[in-house]
Short mmCIF file of C-alpha atoms and ligand atoms in Angstrom, two decimals:
data_model
loop_
_atom_site.label_atom_id
_atom_site.label_comp_id
_atom_site.label_asym_id
_atom_site.label_seq_id
_atom_site.Cartn_x
_atom_site.Cartn_y
_atom_site.Cartn_z
CA MET A 1 -17.63 8.64 17.04
CA ASN A 2 -20.75 9.37 14.76
CA ASN A 3 -19.98 13.15 15.90
CA ILE A 4 -17.51 14.55 11.99
CA GLN A 5 -17.50 17.36 13.96
CA GLU A 6 -15.77 16.05 17.04
CA PHE A 7 -13.65 13.39 15.27
CA SER A 8 -12.36 16.40 12.76
CA LYS A 9 -11.68 17.87 16.49
CA GLU A 10 -9.21 15.27 16.77
CA ILE A 11 -7.78 14.70 14.60
CA LYS A 12 -6.90 18.37 14.34
CA LYS A 13 -5.08 17.75 17.45
CA GLY A 14 -3.36 15.60 16.05
CA ASN A 15 -4.88 12.56 18.56
CA LYS A 16 -3.46 9.49 17.01
CA ARG A 17 -6.14 6.76 18.30
CA PHE A 18 -8.82 9.36 16.05
CA ILE A 19 -6.17 9.22 13.26
CA ALA A 20 -5.50 6.10 12.96
CA LYS A 21 -9.34 5.30 13.53
CA ALA A 22 -9.81 8.06 10.33
CA ILE A 23 -7.24 5.24 8.34
CA THR A 24 -9.22 2.83 9.12
CA LEU A 25 -12.34 4.00 8.35
CA ILE A 26 -10.96 5.43 4.91
CA GLU A 27 -9.64 1.68 4.33
CA ASN A 28 -13.07 0.27 4.40
CA GLU A 29 -14.12 2.97 1.75
CA ASP A 30 -16.95 4.05 4.76
CA LYS A 31 -19.40 7.09 4.18
CA GLN A 32 -17.89 8.98 7.22
CA ALA A 33 -14.39 9.16 5.28
CA THR A 34 -15.88 11.24 3.17
CA GLU A 35 -17.29 13.60 5.25
CA LEU A 36 -14.81 13.89 7.18
CA ILE A 37 -12.41 14.46 4.68
CA ASN A 38 -14.78 17.29 2.86
CA SER A 39 -14.90 18.48 6.84
CA LEU A 40 -11.26 18.69 7.53
CA TYR A 41 -10.16 19.86 3.57
CA GLU A 42 -9.93 23.26 4.77
CA PHE A 43 -7.51 22.38 7.27
CA CYS A 44 -4.71 20.75 4.52
CA GLY A 45 -2.76 21.30 2.50
CA ASN A 46 0.23 22.92 4.42
CA ALA A 47 2.49 18.70 4.91
CA LYS A 48 5.15 18.62 2.86
CA THR A 49 5.02 15.65 1.43
CA ILE A 50 7.91 13.28 -0.06
CA GLY A 51 7.50 10.44 -2.28
CA ILE A 52 9.89 7.17 -1.86
CA THR A 53 9.94 4.46 -4.37
CA GLY A 54 12.06 1.74 -5.96
CA PRO A 55 12.62 -1.83 -5.95
CA PRO A 56 11.70 -4.24 -2.57
CA GLY A 57 14.14 -4.82 -0.70
CA ALA A 58 16.54 -1.21 -1.80
CA GLY A 59 16.68 -0.38 2.05
CA LYS A 60 13.80 1.95 1.26
CA SER A 61 11.92 1.42 4.63
CA THR A 62 15.45 2.11 6.32
CA LEU A 63 15.83 5.01 4.61
CA VAL A 64 12.65 6.33 5.44
CA GLY A 65 13.45 5.53 8.88
CA GLU A 66 16.18 7.80 9.00
CA LEU A 67 14.76 9.97 7.15
CA VAL A 68 12.34 10.37 9.90
CA LYS A 69 15.50 10.76 12.34
CA HIS A 70 16.66 13.02 10.85
CA ILE A 71 13.69 14.93 10.37
CA ARG A 72 13.01 14.52 14.47
CA SER A 73 16.20 16.38 15.46
CA LEU A 74 15.11 19.62 13.33
CA ASP A 75 12.31 19.90 15.99
CA LYS A 76 9.64 19.08 12.87
CA THR A 77 7.30 16.28 12.75
CA CYS A 78 6.28 13.79 10.29
CA GLY A 79 3.87 11.18 9.68
CA LEU A 80 4.59 7.96 7.33
CA ILE A 81 2.60 5.71 5.01
CA LEU A 82 4.41 2.70 3.94
CA VAL A 83 1.64 1.21 1.08
CA ASP A 84 2.73 -2.05 -0.24
CA PRO A 85 0.20 -3.04 -3.21
CA SER A 86 0.90 -6.38 -3.61
CA SER A 87 -0.04 -7.13 0.27
CA PRO A 88 -3.34 -8.08 1.27
CA PHE A 89 -4.83 -5.60 3.71
CA THR A 90 -4.32 -6.09 6.95
CA GLY A 91 -5.35 -2.84 8.66
CA GLY A 92 -1.61 -1.49 9.71
CA ALA A 93 -0.39 -4.88 11.01
CA ILE A 94 2.13 -5.69 8.46
CA LEU A 95 3.99 -2.85 9.55
CA GLY A 96 4.84 -4.42 12.61
CA ASP A 97 7.09 -7.33 10.63
CA ARG A 98 8.94 -4.86 8.45
CA ILE A 99 9.95 -2.24 9.91
CA ARG A 100 10.80 -1.63 13.58
CA MET A 101 11.58 1.27 14.77
CA PRO A 102 10.47 1.64 18.37
CA GLU A 103 11.99 4.97 18.60
CA LEU A 104 9.82 6.13 16.53
CA THR A 105 6.15 4.71 17.45
CA ASN A 106 6.89 5.88 20.32
CA ASP A 107 7.86 9.36 19.24
CA SER A 108 4.35 11.81 19.99
CA GLY A 109 5.94 13.66 16.28
CA VAL A 110 5.88 10.27 14.00
CA PHE A 111 2.52 8.35 12.70
CA ILE A 112 2.99 5.57 11.16
CA ARG A 113 1.05 3.26 9.11
CA SER A 114 0.73 1.16 6.92
CA MET A 115 -1.44 -0.10 3.59
CA GLY A 116 -1.99 -3.08 1.52
CA THR A 117 -3.73 -3.66 -1.65
CA ARG A 118 -7.46 -2.31 -2.33
CA GLY A 119 -10.67 -4.01 -3.44
CA SER A 120 -10.77 -4.84 -7.41
CA LEU A 121 -12.02 -1.01 -7.74
CA GLY A 122 -8.17 -0.04 -7.50
CA GLY A 123 -8.55 2.51 -4.71
CA LEU A 124 -5.07 2.31 -3.41
CA ALA A 125 -3.87 5.23 -4.63
CA LYS A 126 -6.87 7.61 -3.50
CA ALA A 127 -6.74 5.57 -0.18
CA THR A 128 -3.29 6.69 0.48
CA ARG A 129 -4.51 10.58 -0.72
CA ASP A 130 -7.29 10.79 1.79
CA SER A 131 -5.14 8.83 4.59
CA VAL A 132 -2.28 11.60 3.61
CA LYS A 133 -4.67 14.47 3.92
CA ILE A 134 -5.83 13.44 7.69
CA LEU A 135 -2.26 13.42 8.67
CA ASP A 136 -2.00 16.79 7.15
CA ALA A 137 -4.69 17.65 8.54
CA SER A 138 -3.20 16.82 11.86
CA GLY A 139 -0.59 19.40 11.46
CA TYR A 140 2.37 16.80 10.38
CA ASP A 141 4.96 19.09 8.82
CA TYR A 142 6.23 15.94 6.46
CA VAL A 143 4.64 13.20 5.22
CA ILE A 144 6.33 10.38 3.52
CA ILE A 145 4.70 7.85 1.39
CA GLU A 146 6.92 4.68 0.79
CA THR A 147 5.73 2.42 -1.78
CA VAL A 148 7.37 -0.70 -4.03
CA GLY A 149 7.75 -1.24 -7.26
CA ILE A 150 7.30 0.55 -10.46
CA GLY A 151 3.90 -0.42 -11.59
CA GLN A 152 1.38 2.03 -12.54
CA ALA A 153 -0.30 1.55 -9.31
CA GLU A 154 2.76 2.89 -7.31
CA THR A 155 3.20 5.61 -9.81
CA ASP A 156 -0.11 7.39 -9.28
CA ILE A 157 0.67 6.31 -4.92
CA VAL A 158 3.61 8.42 -5.46
CA GLN A 159 3.14 11.17 -8.00
CA THR A 160 0.44 12.26 -5.43
CA ALA A 161 3.75 13.32 -3.77
CA ASP A 162 5.39 17.44 -3.28
CA ALA A 163 8.76 15.01 -4.22
CA VAL A 164 9.23 11.82 -5.42
CA VAL A 165 12.35 9.92 -4.90
CA VAL A 166 13.80 6.64 -6.63
CA VAL A 167 15.61 3.97 -4.61
CA SER A 168 17.67 2.03 -6.32
CA VAL A 169 20.75 -0.10 -5.27
CA PRO A 170 24.89 -1.05 -6.69
CA GLY A 171 24.20 -3.73 -8.71
CA LEU A 172 20.92 -3.80 -10.56
CA GLY A 173 22.23 -3.72 -14.14
CA ASP A 174 18.29 -4.48 -15.05
CA HIS A 175 16.54 -2.76 -12.52
CA ILE A 176 18.29 0.53 -14.35
CA GLN A 177 17.01 -0.64 -17.86
CA THR A 178 13.16 -0.85 -15.98
CA LEU A 179 14.11 2.26 -14.25
CA LYS A 180 14.10 3.78 -17.84
CA ALA A 181 10.92 2.45 -18.95
CA GLY A 182 8.54 2.96 -15.70
CA ILE A 183 9.74 5.71 -13.75
CA MET A 184 12.38 8.35 -15.02
CA GLU A 185 9.83 11.37 -15.59
CA ILE A 186 8.39 11.16 -11.84
CA ALA A 187 12.03 11.03 -10.44
CA ASP A 188 12.63 14.29 -8.58
CA LEU A 189 15.67 12.59 -7.18
CA PHE A 190 17.40 9.99 -7.56
CA VAL A 191 19.46 7.76 -4.74
CA VAL A 192 21.48 4.99 -4.63
CA ASN A 193 21.65 3.32 -1.22
CA LYS A 194 23.20 0.58 -0.03
CA ALA A 195 27.01 2.59 -0.84
CA ASP A 196 28.82 1.13 1.66
CA LYS A 197 28.58 -1.99 -1.19
CA ASP A 198 30.79 -2.42 -3.89
CA GLY A 199 29.34 -0.71 -7.20
CA ALA A 200 27.26 1.85 -5.57
CA PRO A 201 29.88 4.66 -7.87
CA LYS A 202 29.12 3.02 -10.90
CA THR A 203 25.51 2.75 -10.31
CA ALA A 204 25.50 6.61 -9.72
CA ARG A 205 27.27 6.65 -13.08
CA GLU A 206 24.96 4.52 -15.00
CA LEU A 207 22.08 6.58 -12.97
CA ARG A 208 24.10 9.96 -14.17
CA LEU A 209 24.34 8.92 -17.62
CA MET A 210 20.58 7.78 -17.97
CA ILE A 211 19.82 11.15 -16.83
CA GLU A 212 21.27 13.31 -19.11
CA MET A 213 20.57 10.77 -22.29
CA SER A 214 17.33 11.77 -21.49
CA ASN A 215 14.96 14.78 -21.98
CA TYR A 216 15.57 16.57 -19.52
CA ALA A 217 16.40 20.82 -19.37
CA VAL A 218 20.21 21.05 -17.71
CA GLU A 219 18.47 22.63 -14.62
CA GLU A 220 15.96 19.89 -13.88
CA ARG A 221 17.98 17.11 -13.79
CA PRO A 222 17.48 15.04 -10.72
CA PRO A 223 20.26 14.86 -8.35
CA VAL A 224 21.60 10.93 -8.07
CA LEU A 225 22.69 10.54 -4.17
CA LEU A 226 24.56 8.11 -2.48
CA THR A 227 23.35 6.42 0.63
CA ASP A 228 23.76 4.19 3.41
CA ALA A 229 20.39 3.68 5.12
CA LEU A 230 22.13 1.27 7.94
CA SER A 231 24.02 4.02 9.50
CA GLY A 232 23.02 7.10 7.89
CA THR A 233 25.61 8.37 6.01
CA GLY A 234 24.05 10.63 3.26
CA ILE A 235 20.71 10.96 5.36
CA PRO A 236 20.64 14.65 5.73
CA GLU A 237 22.29 15.62 2.68
CA LEU A 238 19.08 13.95 1.09
CA PHE A 239 16.83 16.07 3.50
CA THR A 240 18.40 19.55 2.16
CA LYS A 241 18.62 17.74 -1.53
CA ILE A 242 14.54 17.11 -0.79
CA GLU A 243 13.78 20.15 0.54
CA ALA A 244 15.84 21.97 -2.07
CA PHE A 245 14.08 21.23 -4.33
CA ILE A 246 10.49 21.46 -2.92
CA GLU A 247 12.12 25.91 -2.04
CA ASN A 248 13.06 25.65 -5.67
CA ASN A 249 9.86 24.58 -7.04
CA LEU A 250 7.67 27.01 -4.03
CA LYS A 251 9.90 30.03 -5.70
CA SER A 252 8.84 29.28 -9.43
CA GLY A 253 5.36 28.54 -8.99
CA LYS A 254 6.42 24.86 -9.75
CA PHE A 255 5.19 23.60 -6.65
CA GLU A 256 1.67 25.21 -7.58
CA SER A 257 1.04 24.00 -10.53
CA ARG A 258 2.31 20.28 -9.69
CA ARG A 259 -0.23 20.55 -7.05
CA LYS A 260 -3.10 21.64 -9.49
CA GLU A 261 -2.04 19.02 -11.57
CA GLN A 262 -2.24 16.21 -9.69
CA LEU A 263 -5.60 17.93 -8.38
CA LEU A 264 -7.25 17.43 -11.20
CA PHE A 265 -5.61 13.96 -11.83
CA GLU A 266 -7.47 13.04 -8.38
CA ILE A 267 -10.52 14.33 -9.74
CA GLN A 268 -10.80 11.67 -12.16
CA ASP A 269 -9.57 9.35 -10.44
CA ILE A 270 -12.13 9.93 -7.67
CA LEU A 271 -14.87 9.90 -10.56
CA ASP A 272 -13.45 6.94 -12.47
CA TYR A 273 -13.80 5.37 -9.38
CA ASN A 274 -17.63 6.17 -8.37
CA VAL A 275 -18.40 5.15 -11.67
CA LYS A 276 -16.56 1.84 -11.26
CA LYS A 277 -18.56 1.45 -7.67
CA TYR A 278 -22.08 2.48 -9.79
CA ILE A 279 -21.14 -0.01 -12.48
CA LYS A 280 -20.35 -2.74 -10.13
CA THR A 281 -23.78 -2.02 -8.10
CA LYS A 282 -26.22 -1.34 -11.36
CA ILE A 283 -25.08 -4.70 -13.56
CA ASP A 284 -24.47 -8.72 -11.48
CA LYS A 285 -21.99 -11.29 -13.09
CA ASP A 286 -24.79 -13.07 -14.01
CA PHE A 287 -26.06 -11.19 -16.55
CA TYR A 288 -22.25 -10.38 -17.95
CA LYS A 289 -22.27 -14.50 -17.89
CA SER A 290 -25.74 -14.75 -20.00
CA LYS A 291 -23.74 -11.84 -22.20
CA VAL A 292 -20.74 -13.51 -22.83
CA GLU A 293 -22.82 -16.99 -23.74
CA GLU A 294 -24.17 -14.87 -26.56
CA ILE A 295 -21.18 -13.41 -27.74
CA PHE A 296 -19.59 -16.89 -27.84
CA ASN A 297 -21.88 -18.08 -30.43
CA ARG A 298 -22.02 -14.74 -32.07
CA GLU A 299 -25.19 -13.68 -31.76
CA THR A 300 -24.11 -10.26 -30.70
CA THR A 301 -21.19 -8.54 -30.54
CA PRO A 302 -19.16 -7.06 -27.45
CA TYR A 303 -20.14 -4.06 -29.10
CA VAL A 304 -23.45 -4.50 -28.86
CA VAL A 305 -23.42 -5.63 -25.49
CA THR A 306 -21.25 -2.86 -23.66
CA GLU A 307 -23.65 -0.67 -25.67
CA GLU A 308 -26.58 -2.36 -24.21
CA LEU A 309 -24.91 -2.60 -21.24
CA PHE A 310 -24.50 1.35 -20.96
CA ASN A 311 -28.12 1.84 -21.89
CA ILE A 312 -29.19 0.21 -18.82
CA LEU A 313 -26.65 2.02 -16.84
CA LEU A 314 -28.71 5.39 -18.24
CA ASN A 315 -31.46 3.73 -17.27
CA LYS A 316 -32.79 3.61 -21.07
CA GLY A 317 -32.52 0.03 -21.12
CA GLU A 318 -35.40 -2.73 -19.77
N1 GDP B 401 24.37 -2.82 3.15
C1 GDP B 401 23.33 -2.51 3.74
N2 GDP B 401 22.57 -2.79 3.49
C2 GDP B 401 20.81 -1.95 3.32
C3 GDP B 401 20.94 -0.64 3.44
N3 GDP B 401 19.89 -0.21 3.34
C4 GDP B 401 19.14 -1.38 4.13
N4 GDP B 401 19.68 -2.02 4.15
C5 GDP B 401 19.17 -3.56 4.80
O1 GDP B 401 18.63 -4.12 3.08
C6 GDP B 401 17.30 -4.98 3.38
C7 GDP B 401 15.98 -4.68 3.25
O2 GDP B 401 16.22 -3.03 3.54
P1 GDP B 401 14.69 -2.27 3.67
O3 GDP B 401 14.51 -1.28 4.27
O4 GDP B 401 13.49 -3.30 4.26
O5 GDP B 401 14.19 -2.24 2.31
P2 GDP B 401 12.83 -1.99 1.17
O6 GDP B 401 12.19 -3.05 1.62
O7 GDP B 401 13.29 -1.26 0.34
O8 GDP B 401 11.74 -1.35 2.12
C8 GDP B 401 17.35 -4.71 5.40
O9 GDP B 401 17.84 -6.27 5.44
C9 GDP B 401 17.99 -3.86 5.61
O10 GDP B 401 18.72 -3.90 6.83
C10 GDP B 401 22.51 -0.15 3.48
O11 GDP B 401 22.53 0.72 3.17
N5 GDP B 401 23.71 -0.71 3.03
MG1 MG B 402 9.52 -1.45 2.93
#
């Protein structure tokens, strides 16, 4: 559709076909996507966003499915974005194989979409944020972002949420160590899923101990909850805790300051992205290659070359 106004209107009405189209435009880094977001931006900001992360196989998708069902039972609507940075971009096809939630996909109050790796410019966090905006403007009460792993890309993605849930499973001693390194700072709530398995209480205890030893203010220590996503046990309690976390932040002003921090990150991230894109269009690979030869032969240095390149970018060079 050429007319952005018309397009926005359909999005605001919650037309799923157009929501899907908009997200495809975002994934394709189409200029129209930016125009669309600009025109919808004033209607964004109402959805509460929940980020869910954890290692592959922890049961995140199962848990998210249960969470969505619970949200629906409360008569609220929910958009869901599943991000897998390790899988190639497939235009939403991976979802069908990964989770089967027919009762959810046919529900008008639920929208589900998966996203894979973006181009070399690393725009996955940007694409996720923008897709959240589309769902937000469409009027979904909640937007859940599920992402795999604990790398920087995933951290960037999940940090765009109002509340971040980190999912662990019993018997992942090493995983707890990794958690320590990477994700402690970003978790607002911890979940030990597969509580039906041996060792779940032990894992929960270890997590609590780790939290106590970290530098959280006592009143800000993230809760550790047990869930069994297969049976749905613990899901309503999890949702209640998420809500309470968001409510408290709304009251204390932390919700607002957190969103402002995210905006700061976002504008820097977009700028970063645009600069990378600009560099890519201005300097071709062969030029780099010829410079590598010169540097290798000690005819010049990496610093001299980058200075030269920088001058070209600023249109000062020949
Ligand atoms: N026993 C048990 N299995 C679970 C639970 N939650 C998920 N699973 C199973 O764990 C596997 C991975 O689940 P999935 O939701 O795809 O994990 P994800 O990779 O974290 O999204 C699947 O076979 C699920 O059926 C649980 O609470 N208990
Ligand atoms: Mg999953």
